[in-house]
Tab-separated table of C-alpha atoms in Angstrom:
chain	number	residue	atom	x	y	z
A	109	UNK	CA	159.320	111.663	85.755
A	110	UNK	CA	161.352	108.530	86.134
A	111	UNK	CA	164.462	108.331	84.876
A	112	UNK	CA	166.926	104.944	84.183
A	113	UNK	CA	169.563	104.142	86.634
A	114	UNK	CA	172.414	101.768	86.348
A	115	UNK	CA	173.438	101.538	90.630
A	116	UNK	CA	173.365	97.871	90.577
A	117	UNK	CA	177.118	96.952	89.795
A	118	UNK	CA	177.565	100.185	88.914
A	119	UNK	CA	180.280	102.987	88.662
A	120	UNK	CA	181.127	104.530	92.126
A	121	UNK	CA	183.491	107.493	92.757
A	122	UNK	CA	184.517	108.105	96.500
A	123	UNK	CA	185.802	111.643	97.560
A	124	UNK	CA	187.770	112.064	100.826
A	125	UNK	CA	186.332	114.385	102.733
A	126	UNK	CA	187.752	116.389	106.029
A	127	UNK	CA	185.127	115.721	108.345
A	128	UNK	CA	182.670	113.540	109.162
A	129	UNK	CA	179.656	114.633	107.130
A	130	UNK	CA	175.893	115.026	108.832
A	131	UNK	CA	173.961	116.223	105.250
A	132	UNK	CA	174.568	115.612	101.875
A	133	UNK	CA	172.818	117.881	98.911
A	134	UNK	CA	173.070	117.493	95.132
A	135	UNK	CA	171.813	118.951	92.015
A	136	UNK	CA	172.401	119.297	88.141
A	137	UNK	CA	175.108	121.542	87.059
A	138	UNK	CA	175.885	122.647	83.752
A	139	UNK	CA	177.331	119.169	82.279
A	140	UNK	CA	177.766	117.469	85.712
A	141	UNK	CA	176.879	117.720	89.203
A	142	UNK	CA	177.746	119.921	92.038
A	143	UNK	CA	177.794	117.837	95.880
A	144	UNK	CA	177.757	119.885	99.062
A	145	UNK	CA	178.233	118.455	102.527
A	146	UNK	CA	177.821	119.960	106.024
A	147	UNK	CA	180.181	118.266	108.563
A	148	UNK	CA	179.917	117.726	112.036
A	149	UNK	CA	181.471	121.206	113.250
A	150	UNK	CA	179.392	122.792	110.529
A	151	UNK	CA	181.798	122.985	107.800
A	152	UNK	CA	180.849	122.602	104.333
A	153	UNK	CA	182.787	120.484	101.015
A	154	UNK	CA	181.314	121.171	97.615
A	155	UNK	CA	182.685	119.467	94.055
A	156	UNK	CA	181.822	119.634	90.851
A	157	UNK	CA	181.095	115.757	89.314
A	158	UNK	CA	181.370	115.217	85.471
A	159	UNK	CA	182.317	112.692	83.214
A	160	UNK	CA	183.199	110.255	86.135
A	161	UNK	CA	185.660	112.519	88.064
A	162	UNK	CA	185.199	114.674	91.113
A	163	UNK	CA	186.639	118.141	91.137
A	164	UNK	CA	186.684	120.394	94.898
A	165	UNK	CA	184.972	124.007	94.113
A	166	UNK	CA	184.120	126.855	96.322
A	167	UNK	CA	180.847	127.006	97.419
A	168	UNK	CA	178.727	129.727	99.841
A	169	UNK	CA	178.136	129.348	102.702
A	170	UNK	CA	181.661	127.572	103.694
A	171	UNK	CA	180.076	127.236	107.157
A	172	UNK	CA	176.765	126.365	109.010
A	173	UNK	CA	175.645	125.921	112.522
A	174	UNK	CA	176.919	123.051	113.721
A	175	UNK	CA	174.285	120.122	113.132
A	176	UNK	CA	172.363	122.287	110.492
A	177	UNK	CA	170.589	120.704	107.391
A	178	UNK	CA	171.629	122.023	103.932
A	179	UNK	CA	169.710	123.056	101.181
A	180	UNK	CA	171.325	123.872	97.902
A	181	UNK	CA	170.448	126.030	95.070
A	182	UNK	CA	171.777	126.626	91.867
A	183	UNK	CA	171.577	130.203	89.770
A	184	UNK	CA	173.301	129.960	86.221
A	185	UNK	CA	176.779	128.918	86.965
A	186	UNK	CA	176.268	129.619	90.434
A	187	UNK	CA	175.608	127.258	93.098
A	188	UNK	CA	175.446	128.037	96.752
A	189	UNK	CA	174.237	126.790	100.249
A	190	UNK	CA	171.361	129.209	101.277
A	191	UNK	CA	171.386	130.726	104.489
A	192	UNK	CA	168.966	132.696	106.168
A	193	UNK	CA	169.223	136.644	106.562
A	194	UNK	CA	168.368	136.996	110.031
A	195	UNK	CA	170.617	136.227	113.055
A	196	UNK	CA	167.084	134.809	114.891
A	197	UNK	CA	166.648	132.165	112.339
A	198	UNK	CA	165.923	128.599	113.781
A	199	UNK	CA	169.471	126.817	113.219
A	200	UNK	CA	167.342	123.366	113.446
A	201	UNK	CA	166.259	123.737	109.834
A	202	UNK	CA	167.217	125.489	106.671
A	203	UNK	CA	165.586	128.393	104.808
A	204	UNK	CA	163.349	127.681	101.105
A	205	UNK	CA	163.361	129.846	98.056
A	206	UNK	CA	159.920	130.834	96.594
A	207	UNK	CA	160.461	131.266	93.047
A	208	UNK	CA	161.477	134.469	92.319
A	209	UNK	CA	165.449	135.774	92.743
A	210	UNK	CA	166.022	136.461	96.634
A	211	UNK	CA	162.397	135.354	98.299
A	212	UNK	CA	162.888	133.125	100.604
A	213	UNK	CA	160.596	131.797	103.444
A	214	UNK	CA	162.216	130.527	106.780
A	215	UNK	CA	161.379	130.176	110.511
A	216	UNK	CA	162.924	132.325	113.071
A	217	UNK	CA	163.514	131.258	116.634
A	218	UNK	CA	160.280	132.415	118.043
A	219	UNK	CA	158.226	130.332	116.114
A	220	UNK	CA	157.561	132.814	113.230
A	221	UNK	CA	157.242	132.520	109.712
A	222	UNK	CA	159.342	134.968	107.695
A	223	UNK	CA	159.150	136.106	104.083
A	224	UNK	CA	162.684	137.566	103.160
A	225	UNK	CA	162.849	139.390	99.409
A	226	UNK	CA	165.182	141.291	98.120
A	227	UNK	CA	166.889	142.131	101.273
A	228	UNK	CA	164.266	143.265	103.213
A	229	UNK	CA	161.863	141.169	105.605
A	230	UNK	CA	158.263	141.085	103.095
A	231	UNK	CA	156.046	139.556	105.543
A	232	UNK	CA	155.939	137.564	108.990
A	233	UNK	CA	152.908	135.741	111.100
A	234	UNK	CA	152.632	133.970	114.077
A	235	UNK	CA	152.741	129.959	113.402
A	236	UNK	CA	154.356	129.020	116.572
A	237	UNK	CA	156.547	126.915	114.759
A	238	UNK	CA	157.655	123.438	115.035
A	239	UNK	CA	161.319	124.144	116.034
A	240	UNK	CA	163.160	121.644	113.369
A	241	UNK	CA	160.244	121.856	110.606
A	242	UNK	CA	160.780	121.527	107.188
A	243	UNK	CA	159.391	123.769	104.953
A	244	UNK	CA	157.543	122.141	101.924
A	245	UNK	CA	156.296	124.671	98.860
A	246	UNK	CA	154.517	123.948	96.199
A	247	UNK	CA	153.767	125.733	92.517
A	248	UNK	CA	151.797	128.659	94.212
A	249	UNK	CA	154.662	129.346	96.550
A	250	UNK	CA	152.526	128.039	99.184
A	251	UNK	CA	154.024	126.832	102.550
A	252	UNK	CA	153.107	123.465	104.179
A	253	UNK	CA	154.796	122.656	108.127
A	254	UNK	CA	154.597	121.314	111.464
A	255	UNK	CA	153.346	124.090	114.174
A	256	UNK	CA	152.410	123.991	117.807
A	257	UNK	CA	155.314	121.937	119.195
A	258	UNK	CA	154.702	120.166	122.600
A	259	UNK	CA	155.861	117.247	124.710
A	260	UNK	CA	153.653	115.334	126.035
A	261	UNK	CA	154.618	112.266	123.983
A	262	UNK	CA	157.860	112.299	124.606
A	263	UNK	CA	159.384	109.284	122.362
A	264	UNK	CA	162.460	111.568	121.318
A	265	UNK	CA	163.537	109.652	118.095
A	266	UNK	CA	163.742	112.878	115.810
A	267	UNK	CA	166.406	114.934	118.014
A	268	UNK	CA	164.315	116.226	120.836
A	269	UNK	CA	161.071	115.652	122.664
A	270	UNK	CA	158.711	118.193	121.135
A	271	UNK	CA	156.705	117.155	118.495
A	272	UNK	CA	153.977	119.175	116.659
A	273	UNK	CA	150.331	119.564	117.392
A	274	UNK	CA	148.965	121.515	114.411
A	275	UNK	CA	149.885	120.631	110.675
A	276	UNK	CA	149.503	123.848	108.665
A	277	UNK	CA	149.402	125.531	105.416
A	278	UNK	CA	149.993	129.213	104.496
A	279	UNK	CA	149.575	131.360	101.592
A	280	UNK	CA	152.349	133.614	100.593
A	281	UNK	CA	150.971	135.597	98.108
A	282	UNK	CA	149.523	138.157	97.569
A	283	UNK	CA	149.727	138.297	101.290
A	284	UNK	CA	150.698	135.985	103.898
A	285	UNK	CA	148.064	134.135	105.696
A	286	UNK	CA	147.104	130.906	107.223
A	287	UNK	CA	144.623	128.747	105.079
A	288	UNK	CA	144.309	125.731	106.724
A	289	UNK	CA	145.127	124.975	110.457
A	290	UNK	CA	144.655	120.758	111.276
A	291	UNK	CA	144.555	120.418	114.802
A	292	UNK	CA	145.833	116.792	116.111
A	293	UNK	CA	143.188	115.985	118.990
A	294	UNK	CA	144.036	114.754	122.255
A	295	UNK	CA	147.230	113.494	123.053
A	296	UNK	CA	148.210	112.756	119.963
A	297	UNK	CA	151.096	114.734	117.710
A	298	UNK	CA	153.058	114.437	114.553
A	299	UNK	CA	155.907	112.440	115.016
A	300	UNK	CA	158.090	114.169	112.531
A	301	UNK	CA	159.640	117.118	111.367
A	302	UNK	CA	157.299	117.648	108.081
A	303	UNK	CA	154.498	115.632	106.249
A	304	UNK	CA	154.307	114.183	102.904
A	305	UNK	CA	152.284	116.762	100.686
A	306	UNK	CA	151.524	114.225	97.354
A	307	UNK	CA	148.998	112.997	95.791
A	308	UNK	CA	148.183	109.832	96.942
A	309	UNK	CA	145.095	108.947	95.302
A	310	UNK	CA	145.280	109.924	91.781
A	311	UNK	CA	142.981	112.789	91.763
A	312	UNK	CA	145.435	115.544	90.812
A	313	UNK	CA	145.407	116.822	94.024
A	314	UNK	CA	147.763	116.905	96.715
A	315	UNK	CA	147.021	115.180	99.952
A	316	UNK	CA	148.809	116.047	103.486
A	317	UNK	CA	149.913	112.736	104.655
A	318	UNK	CA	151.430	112.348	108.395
A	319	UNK	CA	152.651	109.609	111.061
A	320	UNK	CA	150.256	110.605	113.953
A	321	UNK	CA	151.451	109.050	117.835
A	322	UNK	CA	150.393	108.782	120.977
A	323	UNK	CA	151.439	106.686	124.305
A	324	UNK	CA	148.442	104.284	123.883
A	325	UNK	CA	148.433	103.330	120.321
A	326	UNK	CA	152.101	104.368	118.908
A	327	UNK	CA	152.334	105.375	115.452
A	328	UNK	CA	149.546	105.520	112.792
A	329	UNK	CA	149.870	107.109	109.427
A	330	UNK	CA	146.937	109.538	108.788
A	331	UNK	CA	145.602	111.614	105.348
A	332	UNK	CA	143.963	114.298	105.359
A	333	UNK	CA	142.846	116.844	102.324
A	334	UNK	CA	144.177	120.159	102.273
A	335	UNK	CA	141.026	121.505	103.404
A	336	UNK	CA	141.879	119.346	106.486
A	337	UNK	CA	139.382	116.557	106.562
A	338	UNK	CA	140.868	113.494	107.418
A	339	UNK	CA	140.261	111.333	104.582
A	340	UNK	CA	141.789	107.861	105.646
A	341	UNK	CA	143.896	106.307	108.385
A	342	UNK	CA	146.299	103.086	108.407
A	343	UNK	CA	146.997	100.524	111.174
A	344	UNK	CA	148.318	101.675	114.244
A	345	UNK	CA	150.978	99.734	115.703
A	346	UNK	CA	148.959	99.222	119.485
A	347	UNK	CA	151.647	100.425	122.103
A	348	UNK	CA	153.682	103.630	122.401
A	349	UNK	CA	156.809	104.271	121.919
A	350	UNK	CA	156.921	102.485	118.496
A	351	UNK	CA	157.340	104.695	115.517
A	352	UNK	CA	156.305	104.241	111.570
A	353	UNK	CA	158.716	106.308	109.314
A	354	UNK	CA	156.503	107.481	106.317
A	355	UNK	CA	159.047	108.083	103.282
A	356	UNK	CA	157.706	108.438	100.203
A	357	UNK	CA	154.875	108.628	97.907
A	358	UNK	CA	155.388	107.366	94.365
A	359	UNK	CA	153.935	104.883	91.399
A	360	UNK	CA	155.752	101.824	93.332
A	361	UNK	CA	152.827	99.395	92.221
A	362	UNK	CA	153.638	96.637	89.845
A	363	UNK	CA	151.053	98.208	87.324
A	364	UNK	CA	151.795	101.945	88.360
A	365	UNK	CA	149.885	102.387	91.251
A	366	UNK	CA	150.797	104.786	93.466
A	367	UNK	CA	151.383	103.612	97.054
A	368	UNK	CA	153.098	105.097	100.222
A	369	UNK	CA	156.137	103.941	101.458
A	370	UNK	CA	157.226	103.821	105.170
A	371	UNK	CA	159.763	101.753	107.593
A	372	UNK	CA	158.001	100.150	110.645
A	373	UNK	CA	160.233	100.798	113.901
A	374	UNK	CA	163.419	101.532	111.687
A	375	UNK	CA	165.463	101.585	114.969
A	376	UNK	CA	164.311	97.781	116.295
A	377	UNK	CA	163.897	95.372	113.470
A	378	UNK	CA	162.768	97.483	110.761
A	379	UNK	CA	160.029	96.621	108.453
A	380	UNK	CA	159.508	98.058	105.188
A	381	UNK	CA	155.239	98.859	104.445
A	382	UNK	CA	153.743	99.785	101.078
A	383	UNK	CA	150.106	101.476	101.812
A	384	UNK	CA	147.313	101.858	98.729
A	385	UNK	CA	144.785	103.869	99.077
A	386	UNK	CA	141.607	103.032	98.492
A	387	UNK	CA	138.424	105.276	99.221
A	388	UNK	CA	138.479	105.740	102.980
A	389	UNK	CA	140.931	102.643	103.532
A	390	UNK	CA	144.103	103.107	103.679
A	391	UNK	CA	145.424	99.362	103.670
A	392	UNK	CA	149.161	98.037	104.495
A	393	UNK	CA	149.386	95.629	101.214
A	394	UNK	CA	152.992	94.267	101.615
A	395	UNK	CA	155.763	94.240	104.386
A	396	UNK	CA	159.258	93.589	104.140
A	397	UNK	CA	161.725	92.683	107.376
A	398	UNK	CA	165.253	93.234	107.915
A	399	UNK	CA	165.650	97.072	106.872
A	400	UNK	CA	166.503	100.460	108.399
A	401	UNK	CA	165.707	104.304	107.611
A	402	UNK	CA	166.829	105.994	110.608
A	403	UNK	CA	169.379	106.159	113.739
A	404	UNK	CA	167.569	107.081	116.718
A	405	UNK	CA	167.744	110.411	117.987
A	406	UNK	CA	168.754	112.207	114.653
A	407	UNK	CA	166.829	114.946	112.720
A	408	UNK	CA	168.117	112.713	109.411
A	409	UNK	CA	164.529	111.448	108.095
A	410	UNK	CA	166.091	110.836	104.854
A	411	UNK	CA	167.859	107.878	104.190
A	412	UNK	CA	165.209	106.464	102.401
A	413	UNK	CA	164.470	107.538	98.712
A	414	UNK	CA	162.262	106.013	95.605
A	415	UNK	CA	163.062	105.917	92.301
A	416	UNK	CA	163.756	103.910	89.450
A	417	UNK	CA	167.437	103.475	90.013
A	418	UNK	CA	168.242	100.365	88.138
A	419	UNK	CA	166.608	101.542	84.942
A	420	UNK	CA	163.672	98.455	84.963
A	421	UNK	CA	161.003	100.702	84.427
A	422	UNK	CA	159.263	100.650	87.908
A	423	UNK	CA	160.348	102.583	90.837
A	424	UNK	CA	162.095	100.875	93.795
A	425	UNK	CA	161.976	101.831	97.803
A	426	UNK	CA	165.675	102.154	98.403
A	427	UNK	CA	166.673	102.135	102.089
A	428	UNK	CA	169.844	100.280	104.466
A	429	UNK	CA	169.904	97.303	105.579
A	430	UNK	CA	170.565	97.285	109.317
A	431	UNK	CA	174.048	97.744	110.204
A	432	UNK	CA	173.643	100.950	107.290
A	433	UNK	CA	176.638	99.448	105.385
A	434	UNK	CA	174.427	98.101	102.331
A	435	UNK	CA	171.879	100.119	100.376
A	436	UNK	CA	168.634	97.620	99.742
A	437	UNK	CA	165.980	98.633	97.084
A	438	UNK	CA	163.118	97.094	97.157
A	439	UNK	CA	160.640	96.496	94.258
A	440	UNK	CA	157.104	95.711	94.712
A	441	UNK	CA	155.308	92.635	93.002
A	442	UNK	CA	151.787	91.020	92.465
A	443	UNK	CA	152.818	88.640	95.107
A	444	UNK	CA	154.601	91.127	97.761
A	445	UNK	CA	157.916	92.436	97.523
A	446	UNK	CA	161.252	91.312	96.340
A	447	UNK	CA	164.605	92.633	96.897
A	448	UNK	CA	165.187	94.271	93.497
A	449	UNK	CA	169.086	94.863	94.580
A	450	UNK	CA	171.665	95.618	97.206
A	451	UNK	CA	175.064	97.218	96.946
A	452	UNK	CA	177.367	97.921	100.085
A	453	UNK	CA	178.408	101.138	101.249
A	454	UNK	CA	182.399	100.726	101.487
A	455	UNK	CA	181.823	101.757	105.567
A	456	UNK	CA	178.683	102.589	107.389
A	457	UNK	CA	176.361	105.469	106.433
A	458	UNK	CA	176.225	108.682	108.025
A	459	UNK	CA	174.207	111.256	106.357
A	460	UNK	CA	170.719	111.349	104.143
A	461	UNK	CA	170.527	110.152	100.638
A	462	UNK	CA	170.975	112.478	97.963
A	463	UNK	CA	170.160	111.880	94.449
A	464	UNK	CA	170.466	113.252	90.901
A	465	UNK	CA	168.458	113.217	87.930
A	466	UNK	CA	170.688	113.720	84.887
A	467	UNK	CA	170.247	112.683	81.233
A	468	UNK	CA	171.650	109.660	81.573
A	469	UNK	CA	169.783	108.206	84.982
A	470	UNK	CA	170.092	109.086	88.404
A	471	UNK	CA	173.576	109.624	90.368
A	472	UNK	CA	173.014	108.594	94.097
A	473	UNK	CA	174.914	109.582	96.818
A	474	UNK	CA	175.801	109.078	100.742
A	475	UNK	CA	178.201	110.189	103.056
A	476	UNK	CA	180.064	107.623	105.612
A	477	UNK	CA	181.251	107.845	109.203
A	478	UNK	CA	184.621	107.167	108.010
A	479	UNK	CA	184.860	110.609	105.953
A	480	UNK	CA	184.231	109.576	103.111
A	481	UNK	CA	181.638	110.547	100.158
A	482	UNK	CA	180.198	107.783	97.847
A	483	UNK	CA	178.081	108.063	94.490
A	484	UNK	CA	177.059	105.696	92.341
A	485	UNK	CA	177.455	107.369	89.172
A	486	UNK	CA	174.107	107.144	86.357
A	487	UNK	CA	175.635	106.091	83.082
């Protein structure tokens, strides 16, 4: 559901913080909103936001390895940073809850994937494990993620040089189990630390949509059903080394059609793509220069969001302009793409995007290199 926004001239509240932050999570809470951050040495900041004011509150966990993502959940009038159980978990990516109180799926450090419930481990199998993958769930409390890490493409814009092989899916109930394994042939791999798992063409289904590289071509963003047939591939760029940043799938069309979003080499002259799918084809419809999604070498791949944040009724792609000191939303039209709106910063952006839907639109939020929070307060 889309929900109005007012960012454009908007309210915005800035909290001192006493770091530098890396991650920035958000989410509804009771008449307000609680915001966590994770700083540089690991720390964490939470505070409760209502009715335009920003108050500091304790949160768990008050500390995560250094560099960690976050992931927040709220319980009642509880909210809380969740950490996994185990000592061996990966410390490259955070831990997901699967629906019921205390299940949780995460990766340990060899590679595994680990069911945790009610304080005991419920289940574990061999996925070989894409070091920094995100875990993506759906309704069925299936998992989606990167596996099969290797480095023989070694472009190194995420954090590291491995990059996944395999793109699979997993069953976690009744017991865990691997449904669907998509093997990336030759040298290609995923350049990324999860896919998109949307539906892209309308059908009610979910597709699994990834950028796919190699030294030859570079980047090329691929779909495939969750079967694993591949069911349409864009444009690849033609040399290595150059990187498409797939962000987001959502109704972005100036009728309602739902396209794919990405940034085009965000780290050298960025260019902002909007992709429609159409039977086998997956065409590039509109382009837009002079943008950014992503600093080079971090495990940050979002700083890109959509939504409708200025309340017009049609979603915008809302990314940086280049030096990160100005948000730019763009909205798609019949012609192309206009710039919808832009709003500076107050300093240069240092962490993802974090957003939330409340009654009244959608707060959004980023954390700067000068230790300081911003939101842009809905109305």
């Amino acid at each position: 559901m889309w929900r109005a926004g007012a960012i454009p001239g908007g309210v915005t509240l800035d909290i001192e913080l006493s770091g530098v932050p890396l991650w920035l999570v958000a989410a509804p809470f009771g008449a307000g909103s609680v915001w966590a951050v994770a700083l540089e040495d690991g720390t964490t900041q939470a505070f409760l936001v209502q009715s335009g004011r920003a108050v500091a509150m304790d949160i768990t966990s008050a500390s995560l390895p250094a560099g960690a993502p976050a992931a927040l959940a709220v319980a009642g009038d509880e909210a809380y940073l969740l950490a996994a159980p185990l000592g061996g978990a990966s410390e490259l990516t955070h831990p997901v809850p699967l629906g019921g109180p205390g299940r949780l799926a995460f990766i340990d450090s060899e590679g595994d994937l680990v069911v945790w419930q009610n304080g005991s481990e419920a289940g574990r199998l061999a996925v070989d494990a894409l070091p920094d993958a995100r875990l993506l769930i759906d309704e069925q409390e299936r998992v989606l993620l990167l596996t099969k890490p290797s480095s023989h493409y070694p472009h190194g814009i995420a954090g590291d040089r491995l990059e996944a092989t395999e793109i699979t899916l997993l069953e976690t109930h009744p017991s865990l189990k691997a449904v669907t394994r998509i093997s990336i042939p030759g040298q290609r791999v995923v350049e990324g630390i999860s896919p998109i798992w949307a539906d892209l063409n309308g059908d009610g289904r979910r597709e699994i949509i990834v950028t796919i590289s190699d030294s030859e071509q570079g980047a090329q963003v691929v779909v495939y059903s969750e079967s694993g047939d591949q069911l349409a591939a864009g444009p690849a760029v033609g040399r290595g080394n150059r990187w498409r940043h797939q962000i987001a799938v959502a109704p972005l069309g100036v009728n309602g059609e739902l396209e794919l979003a990405e940034v085009l080499t965000p780290h050298i002259g960025g260019i902002a793509g909007f992709y429609r799918l159409d039977g086998e084809s997956l065409n590039l419809v509109a382009q837009q220069a002079g943008v950014t999604s992503h600093t080079i070498g971090s495990r940050n791949l979002d700083m890109g969001i959509a939504g409708d944040l200025d309340g017009d009724g049609q979603p915008e792609l809302v990314v940086f302009d280049q030096s990160f000191t100005d948000l730019t939303a763009m909205r798609r039209t019949v012609d192309g793409i206009e710039i919808a709106w832009q709003t500076p910063v107050g300093g240069k952006a240092a962490t993802n995007l974090a957003s939330v839907n409340l009654d009244g639109g959608i707060s959004l939020g980023v954390g700067r290199d000068d230790g300081v929070l911003r939101i842009w307060l809905a109305p």
